[in-house]
Structures are given as structure tokens and as C-alpha cells.
Amino acid sequence: MANLIIGHTTEKSVRIWIRGGNHSCVAKISIHTGENKEKTQSHSIDLVPDNDYTAVVSFEGLTADTHYTVRVCFASTRGGLGTSGATFQVQGGFRTFPDLQQGQPRPFSFLLGSCNLSIFTINSFLALLLGLVGRTAMTRSLKRPIDKWDMDFPKGRWWTFFLKRFPGTFRCLSKIGITYGVGFVAMATKGKQPGKPMLKSPFLKLCSLFHLWKIDFDSGKNEPLIGRTITGHDSRATGVLTFSPILETGSWKSGNNGPGDAKGGFYLTHVRGKFQAGEDLKVEDKIIARSTSQAEEVVEKWSIGFQCGEKEPSVSDIITGSESGAAGVLADPANKHSGSWLDKTAAGSLTLIQLEGTFRRGEVMKVKEKVIGKSKSLAVKFPFDYQKPAFVLHAGDQIYFDFPYRERRPELEAYRRTYREAWSEDESLQYFLAQYPHYMTLDDHEIYDQFAKDGDAPLQNLKPEHYLKPAEQAYREYVHARHPGGFGSHSLYYTFYYGAVHYFVLNTRTERYVRREQMIEDDQMICFLDWLEAHKEDLKFVVSSVPFVAEVRPRSGRNATQSEAENEGTSSPKAQSKLSQNRKLGENDDKWSSPSYREQREKIIEFVYAKRIKRLVFLVGDMHCSYYATMQIGKGRNYECSNLHELAGGPFHQLQLARQEQFENLAERTFKTQDGGEEIPYKSRLDRFYGGANACMHVTVEYRPKRDVDTSIKEWNPEIEWKVIRPLTESEPVNQGGLPRDSPAMSGRIRFVERDHV
């Protein structure tokens, strides 16, 4: 298996990192870019097994804002299946939306997540056993229990020598043994079926969740070849299926290649139409299957189970639904595959086939009037095209440089390697990164936990700036190089828009000083406030790596000095000393609501109140949970009322999850206006909370016309629908049981009601 990572982008080059597969091969690299005319450049390299190769490919006119695609085709240097003919591609830059004009109110959706702890593959129980043995030995040597996050061991122990000699091995063993050991045992005791993977990638489900249809073929069948149109007999919806492998050819022989143990999972593109539940599916008037549904919704994901003894359609056969008329084609753009491309020794299923339409429940699927199987529902599909995400927002902690060993030296290549490891361990994550445009910001774990410019570094002989410089450079190379500009080449904050909706992505980490009570510098604050005023009437999202609206409680024990200092009054020297000490140690003292940054937070709140900023929603991460929170500024008949909203997405993949007790369900505070010193109250409320499992937030923006007016552009009211999605399940948390306390469902709507007074 070979891996590909896109790194730094300059005006004339793109940095590419490749790791060789299990044997020698030749990789042909090509870059494709341009809107009206495709420009390509390619060259070949020899890949040695398990060796790294870094190529800086020059290309005239390539900029940080250019959308490009890098394709690498691997050809084996020896016989056998290997990686022969396998192609892997990654899209870089930011996709532009040429059909979307700024200010055009158009419905769309996006994903919000954070905190992706990279996944190590468990090749054998030996690695797990060694990790657990090492954990037990450390526990006995220290004579105390080891927390799974406590990696700051005392110096001079036996493991210090081991860490220095075998850092990579220790990272693997400790992550598997200490982190996954607990999760592995927990899942094993919950009746997990033997033979199925204990650890699943959340990104595989995210890749497939928004694909619309799926066809499963029964064993002993010849599948319909790629290139056929599928239709619904009732709905008459039609469309074409196209082929795109999610796993490289070299892994097909292993037999572990995607959902359902298929020998080759592949995605198929949209087919527009409204298939109905229960209708037959046909190819050229021949029934191939009948659609079935396992949910009440009409518009769903479907699978087609082909009947035994029947001959499946070939390439370009049109598959239709006998009742709905929904249709689609199995198509192979490269024309390389035939009906026997799957390994017939497997149970036999083509998985993750995307077909847009509304097949009827129990509908027969047909090819040329010949029934090939029946369709069945896999998961609820979003009923409208715009509910498929247009892009993905990452609110920080894309990597964990300080996990599991915090005392790592801040070397540039170590930070680069962390990005490569995080994005190459999971093939589904690679596909997920390539499938959507991604907008990211960084948080502390891209540098080290609880980073601040005046904080304490993990190594006593180093300062925070020794970590910040290489961490920021690696972040610019692997992430920020493809972000939109707008505030100069040195800033890490940026803006973008999608139609009539505007986004401001804050940099809340690299400019913070605890003792100065500063989270963002004056330049960023000015740019942010100017942006708020410029779009005061528009719907706008602000991305912050840490919570802004929700009030986070100080963690007990380590933050006890905070309460003592506040009880004694912050003006006394004793209180100031305790407060200063707490600001260095506080586990939750890096949020907007903490005393260190509350002054800047209230400056923003006062600006929103004074300028009457409307339709403002914060998108945050960091807390390993999903929630919806609100803030009301002002109270009573004499105050104008402003409302702020906040959605937290994540974590994509984490083992340490948040609890609702970490938040204040209701917090009331006041601030004084700068002009007259008037005290204005503001109240934060945690409305919905979900911390039971890894999850992300699916956010949909819709527009509804105002009453009693015509529907011109200025007469549309935006509304937001949000929904928590668990990537490792086929349904939503609301259908999984174990709902959060005081929360009837993990979904809701935000309606912006314009009122002058409360």
C-alpha cells in the first residue's frame, strides 16, 4: 500500500510526500489544474518498499488559492497484482464555486468537527499485549495508577532509555497499549462479533454517509458492469453510476477492503431522480431488483440485493425501478473493468454505490426488463441535494504532536512527520480529505497541550517560541498554504464566503498571552470587529478553536486556586498570586470564558450589542463533545436584546470524551460599557449537549421567504438546521439510545427572530 500526502504549496510548486508500498514500484505523478483548459505536468519516480520520497513539483501559475488535483499512478516492477495500475489522487487548494455569486442566498450544508486522534492499525495482538505489559510495568514502577493521558513520566526510569532509542516504537506501543487497550477491552466485553474489526475509521462512514444509494450483490452473481443507467420503474428517476476506488488495488487481495468485507469497495456518482419506496428497478425495462426501506423516510440510501441464478447487467446497462422509474448507469470512466473484476471467492458485494433518487420500498431492480435483485435501505438519506456537505470545517486539533509522549523536542521534521502519520494511517481519511474542500484552524495540540506564548514549555530548558516556530511552519506547509488569504501572508486567520453567508476563521492559539489576558492580538481584533460591522445584517459564522458562548467550568483540583482568588477579591496581592499560578496550570483555563480572556470576550460582546450585530453563530471545537449554546445580551423592557448562538462539532476521533458537568448550564454575568459605564447583563445557556461518542455536526443553511412580501433576494430569512452525526453508526444519535440528559434529540433549528425589545 502506498500513501500520498499533499504538503506545502507555493506560487510555482507543490510538495508531495509518498511512502512506498510492500514492494518496488514506479509512481507517475501528474498535476492537473485550470478551469477552461487542463494543464498537466508529470514525471516518474522509483519507490523502494517502505521508504519515503519527497518531490517538489514545479508548476507555472500554481498559487495557494488554485484548485488542483495530484494523481499518482503506481505500476509494479514485478508480476502479480500488487499495486499494478492503482491510482490515488488528492485534491489540493480550495475549490471555487463559479456558479455561486457572492450575496446569492442559496441553501447549502457543511460538516463541523475537531479533535482527530490519528488511528494506528492493529496488525496483531502482540503489539497490544506489549503495550499493556509496558503499561503494567510502568504502573508498578511508579507505584501509582497511570492515567491514559499521563505521559510525563519522571526522568531516570528504565523507559527513558527506551524512549530515546526507540521513539517510534514507543509511540506505537503506548498508543495501542495505553489508549486502545482500554477501548479494546471495553468493546470486547460488549459482545462484539468475532472476526469484525474492533477499531473502525470514522471517516469511512463520513465518506459514505452523504452518498445516496448503495447496491449489494448476492454471492454467486455476476454484477452489472460499470456504465449502466439505473432507473426506477415507478418514479422514472434516472442517472449514471461511475467508478472511483476507495482502496488501492494492492489491498484487494487481503480480503479486508471496506464495508461488508467486499473485495473492492467503490463509490458511484450522483443520479438525479426521485425513486419511490417499494418499486421495481429496471435496466432497459428488465426488472433487476425491488427497493426496500427500513425507515419511514421516503428518500433514503438503498442497496440492491441481486437474486441468485440471475445474470447481472453489463457495462452501460440502464438499471431502472419498475414503479418509480428511477434510473442509473454503472459506468467505468477509465473503461478498465469488466463484470468479473470482483474476486468471486468473496461473499460478493459491491459496496458504497451512490445513486441519487427515491426508490420505493421493496422495489425490484431490473436490467433490460430482467430482474437482478431487490433494493433495500441502508440509512436515511438527506432529501435534498444541498444537504450533501459543500465543505468541511475543522476547529482545531487536527494532529496531536504531544501525544502520547509530551516531552518531544520541537523539531520541524517531527512536526511534519506527525502530519504525515495522521493523514496516511487511515485510507478512509485520505479519501475524506480528497473528497471535500476543507477549512481548518489550529489549536494547542498542533503545538503542545495548553500552549501560550508566556506559558511553560514541556521541556524545562526550552521556551514556548522554540515550539511555535517549527509548529507554525509545518502547519503552513500542510494546512494553511491552501487557505484563502485576505489579511497578509503572516496571519493565520482568514475569511471566506459561500453565497450570502460569510465566515471568519479566528486564530485563537498562536497570539495568546495568559498574563496579558490576550487571546488574539489587536490587529486580529480590529479585522474581526470590522468584518462583523461590514456584515452586520448577513448570516455569518465565526470559527473559534475554543468555546466562546458556552461557559466552561474550571476543572476541580488543578483550578481550586481560581475560586479562592475570586472569593478573596482579585485586587489583593495574594489573590493575584493565586490567579497567576492558576493561569499557568488551569486545565480549562484556555477558553474565552476563563478569567484570563474574559476581558477580550466582553469587548466582542459589547461590540455586538452596541452595533446591533445580527445573525451571528460561533462554530467551535476543543471540548470533545457536541452541543448547542446560546447567549442573550440585555434583559428587560429597557434593554435591546441581542442573541448569539454556538455550535460545537466533534470529536471526529477521540477516546477522552467530555461530560456535561464541565459546563455551566446557565451562567449570568454583566459588563460595563466603555462610554457611560452602564452595566449590561448577558446570559449563557447550554441548550443541548452530546458527549457519548465520537460525533460531528452537520449544519444546513436554508432560506425561507418573509410573510406578506415578495421573494426577492432581500426578502429571504435564513434558518439553520443542525444535527449531530455519529460517524461509526448508520443512524443518528437520536436513534441510538443513550440520549443526553435533558435533551430530547440531538438536532434542532436556529431561527433568527428580529426583535427590538424583550
Short mmCIF file of N, CA and C in Angstrom, two decimals, residues 87-212:
data_model
loop_
_atom_site.label_atom_id
_atom_site.label_comp_id
_atom_site.label_asym_id
_atom_site.label_seq_id
_atom_site.Cartn_x
_atom_site.Cartn_y
_atom_site.Cartn_z
N THR A 87 -4.41 3.81 -8.84
CA THR A 87 -4.30 5.26 -8.94
C THR A 87 -4.88 5.88 -7.68
N PHE A 88 -4.13 6.82 -7.13
CA PHE A 88 -4.60 7.53 -5.94
C PHE A 88 -4.48 9.01 -6.21
N GLN A 89 -5.49 9.77 -5.86
CA GLN A 89 -5.44 11.19 -6.13
C GLN A 89 -5.87 11.98 -4.90
N VAL A 90 -5.28 13.16 -4.76
CA VAL A 90 -5.60 14.07 -3.68
C VAL A 90 -5.84 15.43 -4.29
N GLN A 91 -6.90 16.08 -3.87
CA GLN A 91 -7.20 17.41 -4.36
C GLN A 91 -6.66 18.44 -3.39
N GLY A 92 -5.95 19.40 -3.91
CA GLY A 92 -5.38 20.45 -3.09
C GLY A 92 -5.99 21.78 -3.44
N GLY A 93 -5.54 22.81 -2.75
CA GLY A 93 -6.10 24.13 -2.98
C GLY A 93 -7.53 24.19 -2.46
N PHE A 94 -8.21 25.26 -2.74
CA PHE A 94 -9.59 25.38 -2.32
C PHE A 94 -10.48 25.46 -3.54
N ARG A 95 -11.48 24.61 -3.54
CA ARG A 95 -12.41 24.62 -4.65
C ARG A 95 -13.15 25.95 -4.69
N THR A 96 -13.21 26.51 -5.85
CA THR A 96 -14.02 27.71 -6.02
C THR A 96 -15.44 27.30 -6.39
N PHE A 97 -16.34 28.23 -6.26
CA PHE A 97 -17.74 27.96 -6.58
C PHE A 97 -18.15 28.90 -7.71
N PRO A 98 -17.79 28.58 -8.96
CA PRO A 98 -18.02 29.52 -10.06
C PRO A 98 -19.48 29.82 -10.31
N ASP A 99 -20.37 28.89 -9.93
CA ASP A 99 -21.79 29.11 -10.17
C ASP A 99 -22.47 29.81 -9.01
N LEU A 100 -21.69 30.22 -8.04
CA LEU A 100 -22.24 30.82 -6.83
C LEU A 100 -21.71 32.23 -6.68
N GLN A 101 -22.56 33.21 -6.86
CA GLN A 101 -22.15 34.60 -6.73
C GLN A 101 -22.27 35.05 -5.28
N GLN A 102 -21.37 35.94 -4.89
CA GLN A 102 -21.41 36.46 -3.54
C GLN A 102 -22.71 37.23 -3.32
N GLY A 103 -23.36 36.94 -2.22
CA GLY A 103 -24.64 37.58 -1.90
C GLY A 103 -25.84 36.80 -2.37
N GLN A 104 -25.63 35.72 -3.13
CA GLN A 104 -26.76 34.93 -3.62
C GLN A 104 -27.25 33.99 -2.52
N PRO A 105 -28.49 34.12 -2.05
CA PRO A 105 -29.00 33.25 -0.99
C PRO A 105 -29.32 31.87 -1.53
N ARG A 106 -28.43 30.95 -1.29
CA ARG A 106 -28.58 29.60 -1.82
C ARG A 106 -28.42 28.60 -0.67
N PRO A 107 -29.32 27.65 -0.52
CA PRO A 107 -29.19 26.67 0.57
C PRO A 107 -27.98 25.77 0.35
N PHE A 108 -27.35 25.40 1.45
CA PHE A 108 -26.19 24.51 1.40
C PHE A 108 -25.98 23.94 2.79
N SER A 109 -25.01 23.06 2.93
CA SER A 109 -24.68 22.50 4.24
C SER A 109 -23.19 22.25 4.32
N PHE A 110 -22.71 22.05 5.54
CA PHE A 110 -21.30 21.75 5.76
C PHE A 110 -21.17 20.90 7.02
N LEU A 111 -20.01 20.28 7.17
CA LEU A 111 -19.70 19.48 8.36
C LEU A 111 -18.79 20.28 9.28
N LEU A 112 -18.98 20.12 10.58
CA LEU A 112 -18.14 20.76 11.58
C LEU A 112 -17.61 19.69 12.53
N GLY A 113 -16.29 19.64 12.67
CA GLY A 113 -15.68 18.67 13.57
C GLY A 113 -14.34 19.16 14.07
N SER A 114 -13.73 18.39 14.96
CA SER A 114 -12.43 18.75 15.52
C SER A 114 -11.85 17.50 16.16
N CYS A 115 -10.64 17.64 16.69
CA CYS A 115 -10.04 16.63 17.57
C CYS A 115 -9.97 15.26 16.90
N ASN A 116 -9.03 15.11 15.98
CA ASN A 116 -8.84 13.84 15.31
C ASN A 116 -7.58 13.17 15.82
N LEU A 117 -7.73 12.26 16.76
CA LEU A 117 -6.60 11.46 17.25
C LEU A 117 -6.34 10.38 16.22
N SER A 118 -5.17 10.41 15.59
CA SER A 118 -4.90 9.52 14.47
C SER A 118 -4.96 8.06 14.91
N ILE A 119 -5.24 7.21 13.95
CA ILE A 119 -5.54 5.81 14.22
C ILE A 119 -4.36 4.94 13.80
N PHE A 120 -3.87 4.12 14.71
CA PHE A 120 -2.88 3.12 14.36
C PHE A 120 -3.60 1.81 14.05
N THR A 121 -3.18 1.13 13.01
CA THR A 121 -3.76 -0.15 12.66
C THR A 121 -3.17 -1.25 13.54
N ILE A 122 -4.00 -2.09 14.11
CA ILE A 122 -3.52 -3.20 14.93
C ILE A 122 -3.26 -4.39 14.01
N ASN A 123 -2.00 -4.68 13.76
CA ASN A 123 -1.66 -5.78 12.88
C ASN A 123 -1.70 -7.12 13.61
N SER A 124 -1.53 -7.11 14.89
CA SER A 124 -1.54 -8.36 15.65
C SER A 124 -1.82 -8.05 17.11
N PHE A 125 -2.17 -9.07 17.84
CA PHE A 125 -2.39 -8.89 19.28
C PHE A 125 -1.07 -8.73 20.02
N LEU A 126 0.05 -9.03 19.35
CA LEU A 126 1.34 -8.91 20.01
C LEU A 126 1.63 -7.47 20.40
N ALA A 127 1.34 -6.53 19.47
CA ALA A 127 1.57 -5.12 19.77
C ALA A 127 0.70 -4.67 20.93
N LEU A 128 -0.54 -5.11 20.93
CA LEU A 128 -1.44 -4.76 22.02
C LEU A 128 -0.94 -5.34 23.34
N LEU A 129 -0.49 -6.59 23.30
CA LEU A 129 -0.01 -7.23 24.51
C LEU A 129 1.23 -6.53 25.05
N LEU A 130 2.16 -6.17 24.17
CA LEU A 130 3.36 -5.47 24.61
C LEU A 130 3.02 -4.12 25.23
N GLY A 131 2.06 -3.43 24.63
CA GLY A 131 1.66 -2.14 25.19
C GLY A 131 1.05 -2.28 26.57
N LEU A 132 0.21 -3.29 26.75
CA LEU A 132 -0.41 -3.50 28.05
C LEU A 132 0.61 -3.94 29.09
N VAL A 133 1.58 -4.77 28.66
CA VAL A 133 2.64 -5.17 29.58
C VAL A 133 3.47 -3.97 30.00
N GLY A 134 3.81 -3.11 29.01
CA GLY A 134 4.57 -1.90 29.34
C GLY A 134 3.81 -1.00 30.29
N ARG A 135 2.51 -0.88 30.08
CA ARG A 135 1.70 -0.05 30.97
C ARG A 135 1.69 -0.61 32.38
N THR A 136 1.58 -1.94 32.50
CA THR A 136 1.59 -2.56 33.82
C THR A 136 2.93 -2.37 34.52
N ALA A 137 4.02 -2.52 33.75
CA ALA A 137 5.35 -2.34 34.34
C ALA A 137 5.55 -0.92 34.83
N MET A 138 5.09 0.07 34.06
CA MET A 138 5.22 1.46 34.48
C MET A 138 4.39 1.72 35.73
N THR A 139 3.21 1.14 35.78
CA THR A 139 2.35 1.34 36.95
C THR A 139 3.01 0.81 38.21
N ARG A 140 3.60 -0.38 38.13
CA ARG A 140 4.25 -0.95 39.31
C ARG A 140 5.51 -0.18 39.68
N SER A 141 6.25 0.30 38.68
CA SER A 141 7.47 1.04 38.97
C SER A 141 7.18 2.36 39.64
N LEU A 142 6.11 3.04 39.19
CA LEU A 142 5.74 4.32 39.79
C LEU A 142 4.96 4.15 41.08
N LYS A 143 4.44 2.91 41.31
CA LYS A 143 3.64 2.62 42.49
C LYS A 143 2.39 3.49 42.56
N ARG A 144 1.83 3.77 41.42
CA ARG A 144 0.57 4.51 41.35
C ARG A 144 -0.06 4.21 40.00
N PRO A 145 -1.37 4.36 39.89
CA PRO A 145 -2.03 4.14 38.59
C PRO A 145 -1.58 5.18 37.58
N ILE A 146 -1.54 4.78 36.32
CA ILE A 146 -1.17 5.68 35.24
C ILE A 146 -2.44 6.06 34.49
N ASP A 147 -2.72 7.34 34.45
CA ASP A 147 -3.84 7.81 33.64
C ASP A 147 -3.47 7.64 32.18
N LYS A 148 -4.45 7.36 31.33
CA LYS A 148 -4.14 7.09 29.93
C LYS A 148 -3.60 8.31 29.21
N TRP A 149 -3.77 9.51 29.80
CA TRP A 149 -3.22 10.71 29.18
C TRP A 149 -1.94 11.17 29.88
N ASP A 150 -1.53 10.50 30.97
CA ASP A 150 -0.39 10.94 31.77
C ASP A 150 0.87 10.31 31.19
N MET A 151 1.57 11.06 30.34
CA MET A 151 2.79 10.54 29.73
C MET A 151 4.03 11.29 30.20
N ASP A 152 3.89 12.20 31.17
CA ASP A 152 5.03 12.96 31.67
C ASP A 152 5.68 12.19 32.82
N PHE A 153 6.38 11.11 32.47
CA PHE A 153 6.95 10.25 33.50
C PHE A 153 8.23 10.87 34.07
N PRO A 154 8.57 10.57 35.32
CA PRO A 154 9.81 11.08 35.90
C PRO A 154 11.03 10.60 35.13
N LYS A 155 12.06 11.41 35.15
CA LYS A 155 13.28 11.06 34.45
C LYS A 155 14.07 10.03 35.26
N GLY A 156 14.97 9.33 34.57
CA GLY A 156 15.82 8.37 35.24
C GLY A 156 15.23 6.98 35.31
N ARG A 157 14.01 6.80 34.87
CA ARG A 157 13.41 5.49 34.90
C ARG A 157 13.90 4.66 33.72
N TRP A 158 13.54 3.36 33.76
CA TRP A 158 14.02 2.47 32.72
C TRP A 158 13.49 2.84 31.35
N TRP A 159 12.32 3.46 31.29
CA TRP A 159 11.72 3.75 29.99
C TRP A 159 12.36 4.96 29.31
N THR A 160 13.13 5.79 30.08
CA THR A 160 13.79 6.95 29.46
C THR A 160 14.76 6.49 28.38
N PHE A 161 15.55 5.46 28.68
CA PHE A 161 16.47 4.91 27.69
C PHE A 161 15.70 4.34 26.50
N PHE A 162 14.61 3.66 26.80
CA PHE A 162 13.81 3.07 25.74
C PHE A 162 13.22 4.14 24.83
N LEU A 163 12.77 5.25 25.43
CA LEU A 163 12.17 6.33 24.65
C LEU A 163 13.18 6.93 23.69
N LYS A 164 14.41 7.14 24.17
CA LYS A 164 15.43 7.78 23.34
C LYS A 164 15.89 6.87 22.21
N ARG A 165 15.96 5.58 22.48
CA ARG A 165 16.45 4.65 21.47
C ARG A 165 15.37 4.26 20.47
N PHE A 166 14.15 4.14 20.92
CA PHE A 166 13.07 3.66 20.05
C PHE A 166 11.84 4.54 20.18
N PRO A 167 11.94 5.83 19.80
CA PRO A 167 10.79 6.72 19.98
C PRO A 167 9.58 6.31 19.16
N GLY A 168 9.82 5.88 17.90
CA GLY A 168 8.70 5.49 17.06
C GLY A 168 7.98 4.26 17.59
N THR A 169 8.76 3.28 18.06
CA THR A 169 8.16 2.07 18.60
C THR A 169 7.35 2.38 19.85
N PHE A 170 7.90 3.26 20.69
CA PHE A 170 7.17 3.60 21.92
C PHE A 170 5.86 4.30 21.60
N ARG A 171 5.88 5.21 20.62
CA ARG A 171 4.65 5.91 20.26
C ARG A 171 3.58 4.91 19.85
N CYS A 172 4.01 3.93 19.05
CA CYS A 172 3.05 2.94 18.58
C CYS A 172 2.54 2.07 19.73
N LEU A 173 3.48 1.57 20.55
CA LEU A 173 3.08 0.68 21.62
C LEU A 173 2.24 1.39 22.67
N SER A 174 2.66 2.61 23.01
CA SER A 174 1.92 3.32 24.05
C SER A 174 0.53 3.69 23.56
N LYS A 175 0.43 4.09 22.28
CA LYS A 175 -0.89 4.46 21.77
C LYS A 175 -1.79 3.23 21.70
N ILE A 176 -1.22 2.12 21.26
CA ILE A 176 -2.03 0.91 21.18
C ILE A 176 -2.34 0.36 22.56
N GLY A 177 -1.30 0.26 23.39
CA GLY A 177 -1.47 -0.37 24.69
C GLY A 177 -2.22 0.47 25.69
N ILE A 178 -1.80 1.72 25.83
CA ILE A 178 -2.40 2.56 26.87
C ILE A 178 -3.74 3.12 26.41
N THR A 179 -3.79 3.60 25.18
CA THR A 179 -5.01 4.24 24.70
C THR A 179 -6.03 3.22 24.22
N TYR A 180 -5.63 2.41 23.25
CA TYR A 180 -6.58 1.47 22.67
C TYR A 180 -6.80 0.25 23.54
N GLY A 181 -5.87 -0.01 24.47
CA GLY A 181 -6.05 -1.16 25.33
C GLY A 181 -7.35 -1.10 26.10
N VAL A 182 -7.63 0.07 26.66
CA VAL A 182 -8.87 0.25 27.41
C VAL A 182 -10.07 0.12 26.48
N GLY A 183 -10.01 0.82 25.34
CA GLY A 183 -11.13 0.76 24.41
C GLY A 183 -11.33 -0.63 23.83
N PHE A 184 -10.21 -1.34 23.59
CA PHE A 184 -10.30 -2.68 23.03
C PHE A 184 -11.02 -3.62 23.99
N VAL A 185 -10.61 -3.58 25.25
CA VAL A 185 -11.23 -4.44 26.25
C VAL A 185 -12.70 -4.08 26.43
N ALA A 186 -12.99 -2.77 26.43
CA ALA A 186 -14.37 -2.33 26.62
C ALA A 186 -15.26 -2.84 25.49
N MET A 187 -14.76 -2.72 24.25
CA MET A 187 -15.57 -3.18 23.12
C MET A 187 -15.68 -4.69 23.10
N ALA A 188 -14.61 -5.38 23.52
CA ALA A 188 -14.64 -6.83 23.52
C ALA A 188 -15.66 -7.36 24.52
N THR A 189 -15.86 -6.63 25.60
CA THR A 189 -16.81 -7.08 26.62
C THR A 189 -18.25 -6.71 26.28
N LYS A 190 -18.45 -5.98 25.21
CA LYS A 190 -19.80 -5.58 24.83
C LYS A 190 -20.39 -6.50 23.77
N GLY A 191 -19.84 -7.69 23.63
CA GLY A 191 -20.41 -8.66 22.71
C GLY A 191 -20.11 -8.36 21.26
N LYS A 192 -18.95 -7.78 21.01
CA LYS A 192 -18.57 -7.51 19.63
C LYS A 192 -18.39 -8.84 18.90
N GLN A 193 -18.93 -8.95 17.72
CA GLN A 193 -18.87 -10.20 17.00
C GLN A 193 -17.43 -10.51 16.60
N PRO A 194 -16.99 -11.75 16.78
CA PRO A 194 -15.62 -12.09 16.40
C PRO A 194 -15.43 -11.99 14.90
N GLY A 195 -14.23 -11.64 14.53
CA GLY A 195 -13.90 -11.54 13.11
C GLY A 195 -14.12 -10.17 12.53
N LYS A 196 -14.82 -9.30 13.25
CA LYS A 196 -15.04 -7.94 12.76
C LYS A 196 -14.03 -7.00 13.41
N PRO A 197 -13.64 -5.96 12.70
CA PRO A 197 -12.62 -5.06 13.25
C PRO A 197 -13.10 -4.38 14.52
N MET A 198 -12.22 -4.33 15.52
CA MET A 198 -12.57 -3.68 16.77
C MET A 198 -12.55 -2.17 16.62
N LEU A 199 -11.63 -1.66 15.81
CA LEU A 199 -11.48 -0.23 15.65
C LEU A 199 -11.88 0.15 14.23
N LYS A 200 -12.86 0.99 14.10
CA LYS A 200 -13.33 1.42 12.79
C LYS A 200 -12.94 2.87 12.56
N SER A 201 -12.74 3.19 11.31
CA SER A 201 -12.42 4.57 10.97
C SER A 201 -13.70 5.38 10.87
N PRO A 202 -13.78 6.52 11.55
CA PRO A 202 -14.98 7.35 11.43
C PRO A 202 -15.12 7.97 10.06
N PHE A 203 -14.02 8.08 9.33
CA PHE A 203 -14.06 8.79 8.06
C PHE A 203 -14.64 7.93 6.94
N LEU A 204 -14.60 6.61 7.11
CA LEU A 204 -15.23 5.75 6.11
C LEU A 204 -16.73 5.99 6.08
N LYS A 205 -17.33 6.10 7.27
CA LYS A 205 -18.76 6.37 7.31
C LYS A 205 -19.07 7.78 6.83
N LEU A 206 -18.21 8.74 7.16
CA LEU A 206 -18.45 10.11 6.70
C LEU A 206 -18.38 10.19 5.18
N CYS A 207 -17.47 9.40 4.59
CA CYS A 207 -17.38 9.40 3.13
C CYS A 207 -18.65 8.85 2.50
N SER A 208 -19.25 7.86 3.15
CA SER A 208 -20.41 7.21 2.55
C SER A 208 -21.73 7.78 3.03
N LEU A 209 -21.71 8.52 4.14
CA LEU A 209 -22.96 8.95 4.74
C LEU A 209 -23.77 9.83 3.82
N PHE A 210 -23.10 10.64 3.03
CA PHE A 210 -23.80 11.58 2.17
C PHE A 210 -23.85 11.10 0.72
N HIS A 211 -23.45 9.85 0.48
CA HIS A 211 -23.69 9.24 -0.81
C HIS A 211 -25.07 8.60 -0.76
N LEU A 212 -25.72 8.57 -1.88
CA LEU A 212 -27.16 8.43 -1.80
C LEU A 212 -27.68 7.00 -1.92
#
